[in-house]
Amino acid sequence: MKSLSKMIISSIFLVALMLANPLIGNATTTLPAKISEVFPDDGLADAIASNLNVTVDTVVTEDTLASIDLFQIQMRPVSNIEGLQYLTGATSIDLYSGGGIVDLSPLSELTNLTRLDISRNKITDLSPIANLTNLTSLEVVENYITDLSPLASMSKMVYFSMVNQKITNPEINYATFISIPNKIKDVDGTIVAPSTISNNGVYNSPNVEWSLTAYNSTLSYNYSKIVTIGNSQGYYSGVVTQPLKEIEVAYTADFDVDGAIVETESVQAGELVSAPANPTTKAGYTFAGWYDAKTGGNKWDFAVDKMPANDITLYAQFTIKNDNGGSATVDPTTPDNPEKHDKGKNSKTNIVVSNGASTKASIKTALPKTGDSRLWETFVIGMIFSASGLFLWKKRS
């Protein structure tokens, strides 16, 4: 029982000690320790070893690290700057082009710093360096900075550069109207207005707004302003990108029969529209199909035609039936005033019978047509007889 009590008391004491001293446990490495243990980032450990002219397996003390005055990573890839809090004597730290640095917390107590270059990283928050009021030179080029207000107390500043910030907002769903808050802040906390806005967007302070007619994968706006920090002026500029997620939008297909909507479908753009039941046949008409216009237009092919990215109305069209059960063709009718043809003067002869009764008999006395072949036959025979007679007459003479 006593052993159990001692174990519980020891555990409580150890936890309390770890909470009271952040240097115990997993928060940091207790010195002395190897450089590779103090600086878990390989690139940073290599840069420290190079600065001290030793290897990463060399054991270092707090005093050794505190003696470093000027430190630079010399463009080594670095994403974690844990361990730099031990460089308490440093006046200049150059983390230019580390590429992956996000958290500046290890620098928060390095109040001897007068120069700091953290350009070309992924830094979004400058508040960890707000207490470094001895800084006279600060470079934060090509990061993700949206707020300069943490730098308001740096009264000794003589040079700074904050250009080419690249901010990407979290993705939102596409809509025909997009409005996002402008979060770019000056040193005094005021909003920095956009200088240009993509896709014909407008600035309705404090929001940037777009009215869209079609899907865009991204929207953006740029900003650029001369700001003052301490005794220095410089440009604060960048671009804010707003990614948009394409969502499946359903559009309405209405089916119109003689001016009445008989059915409505919700269809996504690019999908086939389902063919509705044919409308009730009107007397004397045949259903011809669904068209994209009340009259004329194009017949909708439900097996091929796809829904456009807008609402549509399809109209039922009909054709007139004829007596034979067909459609579109109307039966011909007898003319109201039929044309009368003259039959000729010699086509009929009236004959009077002796008993006084009158009877009409149609006797066709049609003359031979012009050029009838019988005339030529008569002429030829006549010529033959004439020639024969002339021959006999001469012979007798």
Tab-separated table of C-alpha atoms in Angstrom, residues 111-389:
chain	number	residue	atom	x	y	z
A	111	THR	CA	15.157	40.573	-28.483
A	112	ASN	CA	18.771	41.260	-29.473
A	113	LEU	CA	17.905	40.827	-33.129
A	114	THR	CA	18.331	43.930	-35.285
A	115	ARG	CA	18.067	42.218	-38.673
A	116	LEU	CA	15.717	39.413	-39.739
A	117	ASP	CA	15.109	37.968	-43.185
A	118	ILE	CA	12.280	35.433	-43.436
A	119	SER	CA	11.548	35.877	-47.153
A	120	ARG	CA	10.276	33.107	-49.443
A	121	ASN	CA	8.643	30.876	-46.849
A	122	LYS	CA	5.057	30.015	-45.871
A	123	ILE	CA	4.554	32.412	-42.991
A	124	THR	CA	1.013	33.622	-42.323
A	125	ASP	CA	1.345	35.181	-38.859
A	126	LEU	CA	3.813	37.861	-37.723
A	127	SER	CA	2.545	38.077	-34.144
A	128	PRO	CA	5.372	35.847	-32.736
A	129	ILE	CA	7.912	38.572	-33.605
A	130	ALA	CA	5.837	41.496	-32.296
A	131	ASN	CA	8.209	41.936	-29.308
A	132	LEU	CA	11.373	42.201	-31.405
A	133	THR	CA	11.338	45.974	-31.115
A	134	ASN	CA	15.083	46.367	-31.747
A	135	LEU	CA	14.670	45.323	-35.368
A	136	THR	CA	15.923	47.908	-37.838
A	137	SER	CA	15.698	45.713	-40.944
A	138	LEU	CA	12.941	43.235	-41.756
A	139	GLU	CA	12.341	41.349	-44.991
A	140	VAL	CA	9.184	39.286	-45.432
A	141	VAL	CA	9.033	38.963	-49.232
A	142	GLU	CA	6.892	36.217	-50.827
A	143	ASN	CA	5.010	34.862	-47.848
A	144	TYR	CA	1.320	34.672	-46.941
A	145	ILE	CA	1.008	37.783	-44.767
A	146	THR	CA	-2.448	39.386	-44.452
A	147	ASP	CA	-1.940	41.524	-41.329
A	148	LEU	CA	0.891	43.982	-40.577
A	149	SER	CA	-0.496	45.215	-37.257
A	150	PRO	CA	1.938	43.059	-35.160
A	151	LEU	CA	4.723	45.327	-36.474
A	152	ALA	CA	3.201	48.523	-35.089
A	153	SER	CA	5.670	48.763	-32.150
A	154	MET	CA	8.845	48.487	-34.259
A	155	SER	CA	9.775	52.144	-33.950
A	156	LYS	CA	13.457	51.600	-34.845
A	157	MET	CA	12.738	50.210	-38.302
A	158	VAL	CA	14.788	51.815	-41.075
A	159	TYR	CA	14.223	49.271	-43.841
A	160	PHE	CA	11.580	46.663	-44.606
A	161	SER	CA	10.131	44.821	-47.602
A	162	MET	CA	6.680	43.183	-47.687
A	163	VAL	CA	6.082	42.688	-51.421
A	164	ASN	CA	4.618	39.762	-53.370
A	165	GLN	CA	2.521	38.163	-50.668
A	166	LYS	CA	0.527	35.203	-51.988
A	167	ILE	CA	-2.605	34.411	-50.035
A	168	THR	CA	-4.892	31.521	-50.955
A	169	ASN	CA	-8.241	31.377	-49.205
A	170	PRO	CA	-9.975	28.089	-48.355
A	171	GLU	CA	-12.004	26.689	-51.248
A	172	ILE	CA	-15.689	27.603	-51.403
A	173	ASN	CA	-18.536	26.389	-53.606
A	174	TYR	CA	-19.100	28.089	-56.929
A	175	ALA	CA	-22.160	30.323	-57.176
A	176	THR	CA	-23.314	32.994	-59.578
A	177	PHE	CA	-22.715	35.569	-56.831
A	178	ILE	CA	-19.570	35.403	-54.700
A	179	SER	CA	-18.736	37.740	-51.819
A	180	ILE	CA	-15.643	37.352	-49.630
A	181	PRO	CA	-14.298	39.624	-46.873
A	182	ASN	CA	-11.121	41.557	-47.571
A	183	LYS	CA	-8.762	40.704	-44.683
A	184	ILE	CA	-5.647	42.587	-45.814
A	185	LYS	CA	-4.648	44.939	-42.976
A	186	ASP	CA	-2.182	47.805	-42.743
A	187	VAL	CA	0.120	48.418	-39.765
A	188	ASP	CA	-2.592	50.444	-38.027
A	189	GLY	CA	-5.184	47.708	-38.606
A	190	THR	CA	-7.073	49.460	-41.406
A	191	ILE	CA	-8.192	47.466	-44.437
A	192	VAL	CA	-6.065	47.791	-47.585
A	193	ALA	CA	-8.379	48.215	-50.583
A	194	PRO	CA	-7.795	46.071	-53.688
A	195	SER	CA	-5.973	47.675	-56.594
A	196	THR	CA	-7.359	45.284	-59.234
A	197	ILE	CA	-10.059	42.586	-59.162
A	198	SER	CA	-10.376	39.700	-61.607
A	199	ASN	CA	-13.489	38.722	-63.584
A	200	ASN	CA	-15.041	42.202	-63.401
A	201	GLY	CA	-15.375	41.993	-59.640
A	202	VAL	CA	-16.178	45.045	-57.521
A	203	TYR	CA	-15.103	46.214	-54.084
A	204	ASN	CA	-17.963	46.877	-51.696
A	205	SER	CA	-15.952	47.542	-48.531
A	206	PRO	CA	-15.099	45.406	-46.722
A	207	ASN	CA	-16.157	42.735	-49.228
A	208	VAL	CA	-14.917	41.804	-52.679
A	209	GLU	CA	-17.813	40.699	-54.884
A	210	TRP	CA	-18.294	38.929	-58.201
A	211	SER	CA	-21.367	38.326	-60.369
A	212	LEU	CA	-20.575	35.314	-62.534
A	213	THR	CA	-22.274	33.844	-65.581
A	214	ALA	CA	-20.122	30.705	-65.814
A	215	TYR	CA	-17.926	28.570	-63.596
A	216	ASN	CA	-14.383	29.784	-62.853
A	217	SER	CA	-11.912	27.674	-60.908
A	218	THR	CA	-10.373	30.725	-59.190
A	219	LEU	CA	-11.046	34.386	-58.540
A	220	SER	CA	-8.468	36.876	-57.315
A	221	TYR	CA	-7.667	40.442	-56.395
A	222	ASN	CA	-4.396	42.338	-56.042
A	223	TYR	CA	-3.376	44.971	-53.540
A	224	SER	CA	-0.460	47.375	-53.266
A	225	LYS	CA	0.098	50.154	-50.765
A	226	ILE	CA	2.971	52.204	-49.372
A	227	VAL	CA	3.000	51.710	-45.595
A	228	THR	CA	5.047	53.223	-42.781
A	229	ILE	CA	6.811	51.210	-40.078
A	230	GLY	CA	8.994	53.161	-37.637
A	231	ASN	CA	11.188	55.473	-39.711
A	232	SER	CA	10.758	53.563	-42.953
A	233	GLN	CA	8.293	53.432	-45.799
A	234	GLY	CA	7.867	50.544	-48.194
A	235	TYR	CA	5.449	48.620	-50.347
A	236	TYR	CA	3.050	46.067	-48.989
A	237	SER	CA	1.684	44.157	-51.980
A	238	GLY	CA	0.313	40.804	-52.993
A	239	VAL	CA	-2.493	38.788	-54.502
A	240	VAL	CA	-5.399	37.011	-52.835
A	241	THR	CA	-6.700	33.938	-54.651
A	242	GLN	CA	-10.117	32.461	-54.005
A	243	PRO	CA	-10.473	28.847	-55.261
A	244	LEU	CA	-13.969	27.770	-56.277
A	245	LYS	CA	-15.318	24.250	-56.128
A	246	GLU	CA	-17.430	23.226	-59.079
A	247	ILE	CA	-20.747	21.838	-57.919
A	248	GLU	CA	-23.409	20.013	-59.871
A	249	VAL	CA	-26.155	22.529	-60.605
A	250	ALA	CA	-29.616	21.301	-61.603
A	251	TYR	CA	-31.660	23.257	-64.142
A	252	THR	CA	-35.373	23.112	-64.938
A	253	ALA	CA	-36.925	21.584	-68.049
A	254	ASP	CA	-40.603	22.566	-68.446
A	255	PHE	CA	-42.976	20.794	-70.848
A	256	ASP	CA	-45.596	23.095	-72.381
A	257	VAL	CA	-48.816	21.895	-74.039
A	258	ASP	CA	-50.851	24.727	-75.563
A	259	GLY	CA	-49.565	27.214	-72.991
A	260	ALA	CA	-49.933	24.976	-69.933
A	261	ILE	CA	-46.919	23.460	-68.128
A	262	VAL	CA	-47.849	19.788	-67.774
A	263	GLU	CA	-44.566	18.507	-66.329
A	264	THR	CA	-41.282	19.825	-64.909
A	265	GLU	CA	-37.952	18.028	-64.580
A	266	SER	CA	-34.811	18.962	-62.639
A	267	VAL	CA	-31.789	18.017	-64.754
A	268	GLN	CA	-28.069	18.624	-64.334
A	269	ALA	CA	-26.189	20.304	-67.164
A	270	GLY	CA	-24.834	17.779	-69.630
A	271	GLU	CA	-27.345	15.074	-68.684
A	272	LEU	CA	-30.155	13.642	-70.832
A	273	VAL	CA	-33.696	14.897	-70.260
A	274	SER	CA	-36.266	12.151	-69.618
A	275	ALA	CA	-39.026	12.024	-72.208
A	276	PRO	CA	-42.451	12.650	-70.625
A	277	ALA	CA	-45.618	10.841	-71.651
A	278	ASN	CA	-47.064	12.051	-74.935
A	279	PRO	CA	-49.849	14.591	-74.399
A	280	THR	CA	-53.493	13.671	-74.988
A	281	THR	CA	-54.188	13.747	-78.718
A	282	LYS	CA	-56.429	16.586	-79.839
A	283	ALA	CA	-59.289	15.813	-82.214
A	284	GLY	CA	-58.114	16.209	-85.775
A	285	TYR	CA	-54.426	16.448	-84.833
A	286	THR	CA	-51.450	14.146	-84.426
A	287	PHE	CA	-48.703	14.738	-81.822
A	288	ALA	CA	-45.494	15.601	-83.710
A	289	GLY	CA	-43.051	15.754	-80.795
A	290	TRP	CA	-41.390	18.172	-78.367
A	291	TYR	CA	-39.683	21.249	-79.810
A	292	ASP	CA	-37.561	24.062	-78.396
A	293	ALA	CA	-39.955	26.680	-79.775
A	294	LYS	CA	-43.738	27.110	-79.877
A	295	THR	CA	-43.665	27.062	-83.676
A	296	GLY	CA	-40.858	25.857	-85.872
A	297	GLY	CA	-37.688	25.359	-83.871
A	298	ASN	CA	-35.789	22.109	-83.452
A	299	LYS	CA	-37.289	18.794	-82.433
A	300	TRP	CA	-35.788	17.549	-79.150
A	301	ASP	CA	-34.072	14.169	-79.413
A	302	PHE	CA	-34.261	12.665	-75.932
A	303	ALA	CA	-31.630	10.051	-76.806
A	304	VAL	CA	-29.049	12.600	-77.945
A	305	ASP	CA	-29.792	16.172	-76.832
A	306	LYS	CA	-28.400	17.096	-73.422
A	307	MET	CA	-29.453	19.666	-70.875
A	308	PRO	CA	-27.694	23.026	-71.308
A	309	ALA	CA	-26.483	25.095	-68.354
A	310	ASN	CA	-29.759	27.015	-68.181
A	311	ASP	CA	-33.496	26.443	-67.775
A	312	ILE	CA	-35.424	25.377	-70.889
A	313	THR	CA	-39.019	24.939	-72.059
A	314	LEU	CA	-40.002	22.250	-74.560
A	315	TYR	CA	-43.250	22.734	-76.482
A	316	ALA	CA	-45.643	20.070	-77.761
A	317	GLN	CA	-46.349	20.529	-81.474
A	318	PHE	CA	-49.148	18.886	-83.486
A	319	THR	CA	-49.974	18.299	-87.168
A	320	ILE	CA	-53.414	18.215	-88.806
A	321	LYS	CA	-54.837	14.795	-89.724
A	322	ASN	CA	-56.301	14.123	-93.202
A	323	ASP	CA	-59.280	11.812	-94.018
A	324	ASN	CA	-56.942	8.930	-94.775
A	325	GLY	CA	-55.457	8.976	-91.295
A	326	GLY	CA	-52.273	10.722	-92.354
A	327	SER	CA	-51.134	14.119	-91.208
A	328	ALA	CA	-50.047	17.481	-92.533
A	329	THR	CA	-51.656	16.868	-96.000
A	330	VAL	CA	-55.138	18.292	-96.626
A	331	ASP	CA	-57.591	16.530	-99.167
A	332	PRO	CA	-58.053	18.432	-102.486
A	333	THR	CA	-61.547	19.994	-103.200
A	334	THR	CA	-63.542	20.467	-106.473
A	335	PRO	CA	-63.045	23.962	-107.894
A	336	ASP	CA	-66.002	26.325	-107.403
A	337	ASN	CA	-66.045	27.426	-111.081
A	338	PRO	CA	-64.780	24.570	-113.267
A	339	GLU	CA	-63.505	25.620	-116.664
A	340	LYS	CA	-65.765	24.757	-119.669
A	341	HIS	CA	-64.185	23.602	-122.941
A	342	ASP	CA	-65.693	24.366	-126.420
A	343	LYS	CA	-66.529	21.150	-128.302
A	344	GLY	CA	-66.585	22.677	-131.817
A	345	LYS	CA	-69.409	23.607	-134.218
A	346	ASN	CA	-69.488	20.320	-136.156
A	347	SER	CA	-69.642	17.959	-133.277
A	348	LYS	CA	-73.483	17.475	-133.358
A	349	THR	CA	-76.305	17.487	-136.042
A	350	ASN	CA	-80.065	17.800	-135.406
A	351	ILE	CA	-82.208	15.521	-137.587
A	352	VAL	CA	-85.988	16.209	-137.999
A	353	VAL	CA	-88.134	13.077	-138.365
A	354	SER	CA	-91.290	13.206	-140.562
A	355	ASN	CA	-93.708	12.442	-137.740
A	356	GLY	CA	-92.875	15.779	-136.152
A	357	ALA	CA	-91.024	14.377	-133.226
A	358	SER	CA	-87.609	15.729	-132.736
A	359	THR	CA	-84.706	13.466	-131.902
A	360	LYS	CA	-81.105	14.468	-131.361
A	361	ALA	CA	-78.411	12.105	-132.462
A	362	SER	CA	-74.802	12.763	-131.786
A	363	ILE	CA	-73.017	12.031	-135.009
A	364	LYS	CA	-69.348	12.598	-134.888
A	365	THR	CA	-68.197	14.277	-138.055
A	366	ALA	CA	-64.764	15.152	-136.889
A	367	LEU	CA	-62.459	16.245	-139.673
A	368	PRO	CA	-59.124	14.526	-140.086
A	369	LYS	CA	-56.358	16.134	-138.208
A	370	THR	CA	-53.936	18.340	-139.996
A	371	GLY	CA	-51.190	16.247	-141.439
A	372	ASP	CA	-53.261	13.004	-141.407
A	373	SER	CA	-51.360	10.224	-143.283
A	374	ARG	CA	-54.498	9.354	-145.433
A	375	LEU	CA	-54.161	12.562	-147.444
A	376	TRP	CA	-50.645	11.561	-148.442
A	377	GLU	CA	-51.803	8.115	-149.490
A	378	THR	CA	-54.499	9.604	-151.750
A	379	PHE	CA	-52.003	12.022	-153.243
A	380	VAL	CA	-49.486	9.290	-154.015
A	381	ILE	CA	-52.109	7.013	-155.642
A	382	GLY	CA	-53.320	9.944	-157.734
A	383	MET	CA	-49.803	10.634	-158.915
A	384	ILE	CA	-49.353	6.976	-159.905
A	385	PHE	CA	-52.577	6.939	-161.956
A	386	SER	CA	-51.659	10.245	-163.591
A	387	ALA	CA	-48.239	8.960	-164.586
A	388	SER	CA	-49.709	5.724	-165.933
A	389	GLY	CA	-52.294	7.591	-168.022
